[in-house]
Amino acid sequence: MSPRRRQSASPRVTRVLESAMAEHAARRCCLGWDFSTQQVKVVAVDAELNVFYEDSAHFDRDLLEFGTQGGVHVHEDGLTVTSPVLMWVRALDIILERMKASGFDFSQVLALSGAGQQHGSVYWKAGASQVLRSLSPDLPLHKQLQCCEHGLPCPAPQWVSLVSEQRVGCQQSSSRVPSGLAWLWLVPRSGISPWGRFTGNQIAKIYQQNPEAYSHTERISLVSSFAASLFLGSYSPIDCSDGSGMNLLQIKDKVWSRVCLAACAPHLEEKLGSPVPSCSVVGAISSYYVQRYGFPPGCQVVAFTGDNPASLAGMRLEEGDIAVSLGTSDTLFLWLQEPMPALEGHIFCNPVGSQHYMALLCFKNGSLMREKIRDESASCSWSEFSEALRSTEMGNGGNLGFYFDVMEITPEIIGRHRFSAENHKVPAFPRDVEIRALIEGQFMAKRIHAEGLGYRVMPKTKILATGGASHNRDILQVLADVFGAPVYVIDTANSACVGSAYRAFHGLAAGTDVPFSEVVKLAPPPRLAATPTPGASQVYEALLPRYAKLEQRILSQTQGPPERIPQAQAPLLTLPAQTH
């Protein structure tokens, strides 16, 4: 059940990698970029898939002139959140100049790709394409694009909405959308969907609040395609994986939904351009980079994608795999073959498997909840916490618990709810039972909601665990038991960057004609951390339906107070052809 060790790749991939290795001393490579909320990062990955260079520019630390906190501007209303996009351009300049000063040999870069924070939108003013085509190698990028600050005002929508309003909007509009769409319902008048931060709703609000600015918009990019455009010197198309996070794409047909486009704003299809497969080579690098930094003219730009899809590539998930990030909030990355769109979770086109899909599930009560129970039931000691897991039996004697000290996302529940083996609600558990009830409950919830999106554990399934709790072997043992699959740990510190570099190699190797798994065979394998305990499958196959029914019982009996949930920021940019 362990992942395959380093082995020979297919002949086609071998030819690409051998070509890349022809001048070993020069270390031919691909670059992976990440334009995230708080920084811009880059890694260089050689033909043996070793990371040999990395750098970053942190917005709050390295670009003080933009006055951000956490990489964003929170406006006076406390609701509107934006990112100054010129800051990303300035960060790119800083990194490239550092690389040049360090002696980095740009002439050995075969291709590059990248990632951008998902859902954010960038608005290019009429004439901006000419600015991109006319970049002078004598000046840094931000000097040539700073005219964006003198363009039309950038209207910022509110990225906070009442949960109850979102659910009502979903119910009202679901019947208006044809089958086959990503789980999107645009409310015709309000523009609010179940996920107000998604790009379609940003565009709708911008059009409603400032139709003149919208009419002067030549192109609308995602953060990912915006970043790719900087390297191309022309507008880059949106890739299908990041595009499926807009609430505008029919994820099975991989085309824009005209119904949804019309619900947002007029002439939207021409402003977005046509989506492309995520492995597409979208063009050669701009002559600006050839002349200023020494990139080879043949350096290819592979379509940029969202940070989450890029992370899936960086973790090298395959069909049937699941990645579990055990952090402040817990996140599941799923590789799906036949998705079942639902109100919970996000489903995207798979960035490395054109016929497959990926899904994300977020659980707000993650490590902070585990730490609270540790403090309350294990004397603030992780060793005592682990001992409680080892000393209690699988299934916890039928005792089940739900622990949500803050309003949960998946499902929408708040409070602590404990049930005996007879399904009677009880006020408390013994300390060791409490600890196991927490961990088993967290992982059973993850499996139940993953299966609700179409995920199924397969014989070849492996679970990749990341985040702080992945260092606790006893927690990982419960994860392996609940899912009935082996658990591996993997370093994901730069997963979006590294995944982007892997995707660049994939694009060079003919993309959809070559499995991504062939391209990344040389990458270091993850480390096995836990395997299912014998008999675990029988225990949890009996408990999982009980847990699901109790969850529905709690949902039917509790109505959490409306909570304002900050949504992801939408960076806004207008790039005029000249200063006004």
XYZ file of C-alpha atoms in Angstrom:
580
model
C 0.000 0.000 0.000
C 2.997 2.334 0.005
C 3.498 4.857 -2.794
C 5.840 3.829 -5.551
C 9.514 4.586 -5.039
C 11.503 6.604 -7.499
C 11.494 4.758 -10.786
C 11.899 5.240 -14.496
C 9.338 7.473 -16.179
C 7.703 6.775 -19.542
C 9.809 7.309 -22.685
C 8.131 10.612 -23.545
C 8.613 12.030 -20.058
C 12.152 10.630 -19.970
C 13.025 12.532 -23.144
C 11.783 15.782 -21.623
C 13.668 15.235 -18.378
C 16.836 14.048 -20.133
C 16.759 17.188 -22.238
C 16.421 19.216 -19.084
C 19.388 17.383 -17.544
C 21.669 17.737 -20.559
C 23.645 20.498 -18.903
C 23.694 19.303 -15.296
C 26.047 22.025 -14.096
C 23.728 24.697 -15.462
C 20.784 23.014 -13.709
C 17.987 23.484 -16.190
C 14.737 23.948 -14.351
C 11.157 25.125 -14.121
C 9.927 27.947 -11.902
C 6.832 27.772 -9.714
C 5.230 31.006 -8.502
C 2.590 31.693 -5.857
C 0.754 35.025 -5.754
C -0.947 34.612 -2.412
C -2.728 36.856 0.058
C 0.325 37.724 2.139
C 3.289 37.303 -0.203
C 4.660 36.341 -3.591
C 6.911 33.263 -3.566
C 9.000 31.400 -6.121
C 10.822 28.079 -6.224
C 13.146 26.642 -8.850
C 12.849 22.879 -9.385
C 15.436 20.979 -11.410
C 14.878 18.034 -13.735
C 15.282 15.575 -10.858
C 12.467 17.460 -9.104
C 14.713 18.891 -6.413
C 13.971 22.394 -5.131
C 17.272 24.278 -5.325
C 16.175 27.913 -5.055
C 13.378 29.740 -3.263
C 12.577 33.316 -2.342
C 9.626 35.434 -1.300
C 8.513 39.022 -0.855
C 6.232 39.485 2.145
C 3.775 42.333 1.692
C 3.581 43.608 5.280
C 7.342 43.344 5.801
C 8.902 44.100 2.400
C 6.362 46.495 0.884
C 5.517 48.858 3.711
C 4.495 51.599 1.294
C 1.247 49.764 0.574
C 0.177 49.830 4.233
C -1.390 46.373 4.340
C -2.181 44.227 7.335
C -2.102 40.550 6.528
C -1.581 41.564 2.915
C -4.936 43.342 2.634
C -6.729 46.624 3.234
C -9.747 46.391 5.509
C -11.939 49.416 4.802
C -13.663 51.638 7.354
C -16.912 49.709 7.175
C -15.091 46.663 8.506
C -16.598 44.555 5.740
C -14.864 45.561 2.526
C -11.504 43.878 2.041
C -9.211 44.429 -0.939
C -5.648 43.751 -2.040
C -3.689 46.419 -3.950
C -2.725 44.510 -7.084
C 0.190 46.802 -7.940
C 1.725 45.417 -4.750
C 1.937 41.996 -6.409
C 3.674 43.582 -9.392
C 6.156 45.318 -7.094
C 6.785 42.030 -5.251
C 7.496 40.313 -8.572
C 10.032 43.023 -9.401
C 11.738 42.581 -6.018
C 12.069 38.826 -6.377
C 13.356 38.935 -9.955
C 15.952 41.566 -9.034
C 17.082 39.454 -6.062
C 17.401 36.409 -8.296
C 19.438 38.402 -10.788
C 21.718 39.786 -8.062
C 22.269 36.279 -6.665
C 23.534 35.080 -10.031
C 20.513 32.924 -10.837
C 20.874 31.712 -14.413
C 17.546 32.564 -16.034
C 18.770 31.163 -19.350
C 18.239 27.654 -17.963
C 14.530 28.123 -17.229
C 12.558 25.810 -19.522
C 9.082 26.841 -18.392
C 7.194 28.444 -15.552
C 3.758 28.274 -14.055
C 2.125 29.619 -10.943
C -0.788 29.971 -8.584
C -2.946 32.793 -7.323
C -5.254 33.167 -4.376
C -8.583 31.791 -5.511
C -11.718 33.795 -6.335
C -10.055 37.250 -6.464
C -10.706 39.306 -9.583
C -8.588 41.838 -11.485
C -10.098 44.427 -13.828
C -7.997 45.687 -16.750
C -8.999 49.032 -18.186
C -9.397 49.530 -21.924
C -5.951 49.929 -23.466
C -4.125 47.866 -20.860
C -3.239 45.173 -23.395
C -1.121 47.738 -25.232
C 0.741 48.499 -21.988
C 1.580 44.807 -21.605
C 2.753 44.492 -25.192
C 4.961 47.589 -24.935
C 6.909 46.916 -21.736
C 10.393 48.447 -21.767
C 13.220 46.278 -20.407
C 14.840 49.434 -19.018
C 12.195 49.852 -16.308
C 10.773 47.582 -13.622
C 7.216 46.391 -14.125
C 5.644 48.441 -11.361
C 6.994 51.676 -12.846
C 5.223 50.914 -16.112
C 1.992 49.715 -14.555
C 1.717 52.289 -11.780
C -0.671 54.288 -13.938
C -3.328 51.918 -12.636
C -3.563 54.137 -9.565
C -4.851 56.988 -11.708
C -7.553 55.054 -13.491
C -11.222 54.701 -12.703
C -12.110 54.071 -9.049
C -12.060 50.409 -8.079
C -15.453 49.624 -6.503
C -15.075 47.014 -3.753
C -18.063 44.811 -2.975
C -18.832 43.764 0.592
C -17.304 40.380 1.275
C -19.465 39.654 4.306
C -23.048 38.436 4.250
C -25.421 36.760 6.655
C -25.354 32.984 6.510
C -29.156 32.948 6.558
C -29.256 35.287 3.553
C -26.893 33.020 1.644
C -29.003 29.941 2.252
C -32.220 31.704 1.247
C -30.550 32.922 -1.940
C -29.506 29.407 -2.775
C -32.982 28.007 -2.330
C -34.600 30.782 -4.378
C -32.327 30.459 -7.353
C -31.428 26.768 -7.602
C -34.321 26.090 -9.955
C -33.053 28.756 -12.375
C -29.794 27.008 -13.154
C -29.563 24.126 -15.654
C -28.167 20.777 -14.605
C -24.461 20.130 -15.076
C -23.302 23.333 -13.407
C -20.924 23.547 -10.539
C -22.954 23.896 -7.348
C -23.825 27.502 -8.202
C -27.016 29.421 -7.830
C -26.924 33.144 -8.576
C -29.749 35.094 -6.991
C -31.047 37.216 -9.888
C -31.339 40.512 -8.031
C -29.029 40.429 -5.033
C -26.097 38.662 -6.690
C -25.580 36.691 -3.456
C -24.884 32.980 -3.817
C -24.223 30.405 -1.131
C -20.604 31.586 -1.432
C -20.605 35.347 -1.750
C -16.817 35.524 -2.137
C -16.838 33.683 -5.453
C -15.909 35.713 -8.492
C -19.249 35.736 -10.279
C -20.775 37.581 -7.359
C -17.868 40.029 -7.218
C -18.427 40.866 -10.867
C -22.175 41.232 -10.391
C -21.721 43.717 -7.552
C -19.109 45.713 -9.422
C -21.440 45.997 -12.385
C -24.352 46.990 -10.136
C -22.387 49.546 -8.128
C -20.298 51.071 -10.916
C -21.549 50.191 -14.395
C -19.326 52.858 -15.952
C -16.167 51.262 -14.529
C -17.406 47.907 -15.756
C -18.072 49.251 -19.259
C -14.476 50.560 -19.435
C -13.106 47.157 -18.405
C -11.294 45.463 -21.271
C -10.543 42.190 -19.532
C -11.388 40.489 -16.250
C -8.742 38.142 -14.879
C -8.454 35.924 -11.876
C -5.380 36.527 -9.737
C -3.812 33.479 -11.383
C -4.419 34.561 -14.973
C -3.419 38.134 -14.050
C -0.032 36.856 -12.866
C 0.380 34.734 -15.993
C -0.426 37.801 -18.092
C 2.520 39.646 -16.533
C 4.871 36.938 -17.815
C 3.202 36.630 -21.232
C 3.006 40.324 -22.016
C -0.575 39.721 -23.102
C -3.812 38.527 -21.553
C -3.594 34.959 -20.340
C -6.703 32.782 -20.481
C -8.282 31.510 -17.281
C -7.608 27.834 -16.629
C -10.535 25.494 -16.008
C -9.533 24.547 -12.476
C -9.334 28.091 -11.114
C -12.203 29.098 -13.384
C -14.455 26.558 -11.714
C -14.086 28.568 -8.509
C -15.925 31.508 -10.078
C -19.480 30.095 -9.978
C -19.619 30.677 -13.730
C -18.209 27.515 -15.292
C -20.055 24.339 -16.245
C -17.518 22.010 -14.735
C -18.447 18.955 -16.809
C -18.448 20.728 -20.168
C -15.685 23.164 -19.136
C -17.382 26.130 -20.782
C -18.908 29.271 -19.323
C -22.570 29.019 -18.447
C -24.350 31.683 -20.449
C -27.218 31.628 -17.953
C -24.839 32.504 -15.127
C -22.895 35.033 -17.171
C -26.126 36.818 -18.025
C -27.137 36.808 -14.359
C -23.929 38.702 -13.475
C -23.283 41.369 -16.087
C -23.545 42.074 -19.838
C -20.793 41.197 -22.322
C -19.093 39.127 -19.646
C -17.996 36.265 -21.881
C -15.867 38.523 -24.077
C -14.296 40.138 -21.006
C -13.365 36.740 -19.548
C -12.111 35.024 -22.692
C -12.378 31.282 -23.228
C -11.162 28.942 -20.457
C -8.338 26.506 -21.243
C -7.196 23.169 -19.779
C -4.979 23.684 -16.757
C -1.997 21.955 -18.391
C -2.056 24.251 -21.433
C 1.035 26.064 -22.635
C -0.431 29.552 -23.097
C 2.582 31.040 -24.861
C 6.252 31.961 -24.691
C 7.573 34.404 -22.118
C 7.464 38.118 -22.961
C 10.559 39.633 -24.587
C 10.670 41.967 -21.576
C 12.020 39.102 -19.426
C 14.346 37.896 -22.168
C 16.010 41.297 -22.457
C 15.958 42.380 -18.807
C 16.769 39.105 -17.047
C 18.077 36.716 -19.682
C 15.228 34.221 -19.895
C 15.473 32.125 -23.081
C 13.005 33.183 -25.795
C 11.658 29.616 -25.824
C 10.736 29.624 -22.125
C 7.126 28.461 -21.991
C 4.372 29.803 -19.755
C 1.975 27.067 -18.597
C -1.467 28.259 -17.515
C -1.502 29.503 -13.925
C -4.168 28.107 -11.590
C -5.584 28.680 -8.103
C -3.555 28.148 -4.959
C -5.654 25.191 -3.828
C -5.454 23.317 -7.157
C -1.715 24.032 -7.260
C -1.373 22.589 -3.758
C -3.110 19.409 -4.911
C -0.439 19.151 -7.621
C 2.294 19.851 -5.078
C 1.038 17.062 -2.835
C 0.921 14.742 -5.873
C -2.540 13.385 -5.145
C -3.788 10.626 -7.424
C -7.198 9.112 -8.037
C -8.737 7.947 -4.771
C -6.288 9.903 -2.602
C -7.217 12.400 0.076
C -5.120 15.095 1.746
C -6.006 16.254 5.245
C -4.574 19.532 6.486
C -4.845 19.551 10.281
C -4.386 23.198 11.157
C -6.298 26.021 12.814
C -9.073 25.002 10.463
C -9.010 21.505 9.005
C -9.179 21.185 5.213
C -9.725 18.154 3.014
C -8.448 17.912 -0.556
C -10.230 15.183 -2.489
C -9.547 13.627 -5.886
C -12.950 12.801 -7.397
C -13.948 10.879 -10.497
C -17.711 11.467 -10.333
C -18.524 14.508 -8.184
C -21.852 15.044 -6.485
C -22.174 18.849 -6.113
C -23.706 19.969 -2.822
C -24.112 23.110 -0.752
C -21.207 22.025 1.424
C -17.703 22.096 0.030
C -16.245 23.271 -3.249
C -15.866 21.212 -6.404
C -13.356 22.215 -9.074
C -12.000 20.800 -12.294
C -8.902 18.793 -11.473
C -5.723 20.745 -12.381
C -3.709 17.643 -13.295
C -6.373 15.193 -14.477
C -8.512 16.657 -17.237
C -11.298 14.072 -16.860
C -11.378 14.208 -13.067
C -12.318 16.691 -10.354
C -11.080 17.937 -7.028
C -13.037 19.034 -3.994
C -12.331 21.038 -0.870
C -14.059 20.729 2.471
C -13.299 23.153 5.284
C -13.922 22.542 8.987
C -13.511 25.599 11.189
C -13.129 23.758 14.534
C -9.691 22.266 13.987
C -6.564 22.582 16.085
C -7.996 25.186 18.470
C -10.739 22.732 19.413
C -8.194 19.961 19.886
C -6.106 22.242 22.083
C -9.129 23.159 24.209
C -9.980 19.528 24.894
C -6.291 18.830 25.564
C -6.252 21.605 28.164
C -9.545 20.513 29.744
C -9.054 16.737 29.704
C -5.300 16.119 29.485
C -3.777 18.729 31.818
C -2.535 20.762 28.828
C -0.315 17.822 27.864
C -0.151 16.280 24.402
C 1.498 13.191 25.872
C -1.499 12.652 28.163
C -3.790 13.348 25.204
C -2.025 10.656 23.184
C -2.106 8.224 26.087
C -5.896 8.656 26.284
C -6.184 7.726 22.589
C -4.011 4.653 23.102
C -5.858 3.510 26.241
C -9.391 3.732 24.806
C -10.838 1.252 22.336
C -11.767 1.951 18.734
C -15.366 3.093 18.616
C -15.141 4.531 22.145
C -17.734 2.120 23.504
C -20.319 3.670 21.201
C -19.951 7.159 22.717
C -20.047 9.901 20.086
C -19.303 13.602 20.389
C -19.669 16.804 18.363
C -17.396 19.682 19.386
C -18.008 23.071 17.801
C -17.043 25.980 20.067
C -17.417 28.338 17.093
C -20.042 28.061 14.379
C -18.918 25.220 12.159
C -18.912 25.451 8.370
C -19.357 21.731 7.686
C -22.024 21.283 9.008
C -23.519 24.544 10.262
C -23.651 23.659 13.969
C -22.406 25.301 17.147
C -21.959 23.854 20.633
C -20.861 20.575 22.191
C -23.148 17.570 21.848
C -22.431 14.195 23.456
C -24.339 10.939 22.971
C -24.190 7.587 24.733
C -24.154 4.257 22.950
C -27.972 4.307 23.206
C -28.096 7.707 21.419
C -29.108 9.494 24.613
C -27.698 12.996 24.989
C -25.373 13.218 27.995
C -23.795 16.281 29.648
C -20.237 14.977 29.934
C -17.824 12.114 29.270
C -14.907 10.810 31.333
C -11.705 12.558 30.284
C -10.234 9.787 28.166
C -13.605 9.135 26.493
C -13.914 12.872 25.779
C -10.575 12.927 23.987
C -11.339 9.935 21.777
C -14.861 11.232 21.089
C -13.364 14.486 19.802
C -10.823 12.900 17.466
C -13.088 10.119 16.206
C -15.905 12.617 15.696
C -13.708 15.014 13.726
C -12.528 12.275 11.367
C -15.925 10.619 10.991
C -17.385 13.998 10.024
C -14.659 14.395 7.411
C -15.337 11.000 5.884
C -19.134 11.456 5.885
C -19.005 14.846 4.187
C -16.323 13.705 1.735
C -18.533 10.805 0.694
C -21.404 13.269 0.379
C -19.459 14.891 -2.477
C -18.885 11.590 -4.241
C -15.616 10.499 -2.646
C -15.098 6.784 -2.052
C -12.228 5.036 -0.281
C -10.511 2.732 -2.789
C -8.094 -0.179 -2.242
C -5.230 2.025 -3.474
C -6.305 5.076 -1.447
C -3.659 6.823 0.583
C -4.191 9.730 2.962
C -1.636 12.535 3.034
C -1.622 14.358 6.372
C -0.198 17.842 6.836
C -0.377 20.569 9.445
C 0.484 20.683 13.128
C -1.535 17.656 14.251
C 0.132 15.489 11.599
C 3.105 15.241 13.978
C 0.967 13.291 16.476
C 1.119 9.619 15.533
C -1.821 8.662 17.764
C -4.098 11.175 16.073
C -2.978 9.828 12.686
C -3.754 6.300 13.841
C -7.376 7.269 14.450
C -7.431 8.911 11.002
C -6.176 5.672 9.398
C -8.720 3.604 11.323
C -11.731 5.797 10.493
C -10.926 5.954 6.767
C -9.566 2.431 6.512
C -6.529 3.625 4.573
C -2.829 4.175 5.277
C -1.734 7.652 6.312
C 1.431 9.317 5.019
C 3.027 12.612 5.988
C 4.483 15.022 3.483
C 6.220 18.388 3.590
C 3.835 20.951 2.124
C 5.565 24.174 3.187
C 5.647 25.399 -0.424
C 3.077 23.062 -1.950
C 1.487 25.685 -4.242
C 4.886 26.821 -5.558
C 6.267 23.320 -5.958
C 3.012 22.160 -7.506
C 3.262 25.004 -10.010
C 6.773 23.930 -10.976
C 5.564 20.334 -11.365
C 2.731 21.611 -13.564
C 5.254 23.491 -15.701
C 7.100 20.205 -16.338
C 3.731 18.582 -17.052
C 2.934 21.223 -19.664
C 6.300 20.619 -21.332
C 5.596 16.889 -21.416
C 2.536 17.415 -23.611
C 0.009 17.955 -20.831
C -3.137 15.876 -21.215
C -1.328 13.244 -23.302
C 0.935 12.328 -20.376
C -0.338 11.414 -16.901
C 0.796 13.877 -14.257
C 1.856 10.920 -12.110
C 4.468 10.039 -14.757
C 5.992 13.507 -14.534
C 6.359 13.516 -10.745
C 7.646 9.949 -10.264
C 11.091 11.272 -9.410
C 9.785 13.403 -6.531
C 10.597 12.241 -2.985
C 7.878 9.874 -1.726
C 5.830 10.686 1.386
C 6.591 8.856 4.642
C 4.249 6.168 5.975
C 2.915 7.170 9.404
C 0.019 4.829 10.244
C -1.878 1.859 8.840
C -5.418 0.778 9.786
C -5.733 -1.381 12.883
C -7.138 -4.850 12.141
C -10.894 -4.790 12.693
C -11.173 -1.026 12.318
C -13.357 -1.185 9.217
C -16.053 -3.200 11.003
C -16.095 -0.791 13.949
C -16.436 2.390 11.921
C -18.737 1.019 9.246
C -21.224 0.591 12.093
C -20.519 3.967 13.713
C -20.522 6.189 10.623
C -24.279 5.901 9.881
C -25.040 6.601 13.565
C -22.827 9.675 13.519
C -24.499 10.965 10.340
C -27.991 10.501 11.784
C -27.053 12.243 15.031
C -25.579 15.124 13.071
C -28.873 15.540 11.235
C -30.696 15.354 14.543
C -28.595 18.183 15.955
C -29.115 20.257 12.821
C -32.870 19.845 13.069
C -32.925 20.831 16.740
C -30.490 23.742 16.784
C -30.542 26.995 14.936
C -27.251 28.789 15.298
C -27.347 32.606 15.436
C -26.603 34.372 12.143
C -22.875 34.888 11.964
C -21.053 37.321 9.743
C -18.293 35.364 8.091
C -15.465 37.320 6.429
C -15.014 36.160 2.884
C -11.903 36.108 0.751
C -10.738 39.482 -0.462
C -11.247 40.513 -4.058
C -8.279 42.392 -5.433
C -9.354 45.048 -7.891
C -7.185 46.653 -10.534
C -7.743 48.956 -13.489
C -4.866 49.328 -15.897
C -5.317 52.368 -18.163
C -3.354 52.914 -21.303
C -2.305 56.335 -20.089
C -2.420 58.475 -16.977
C -5.621 60.451 -16.404
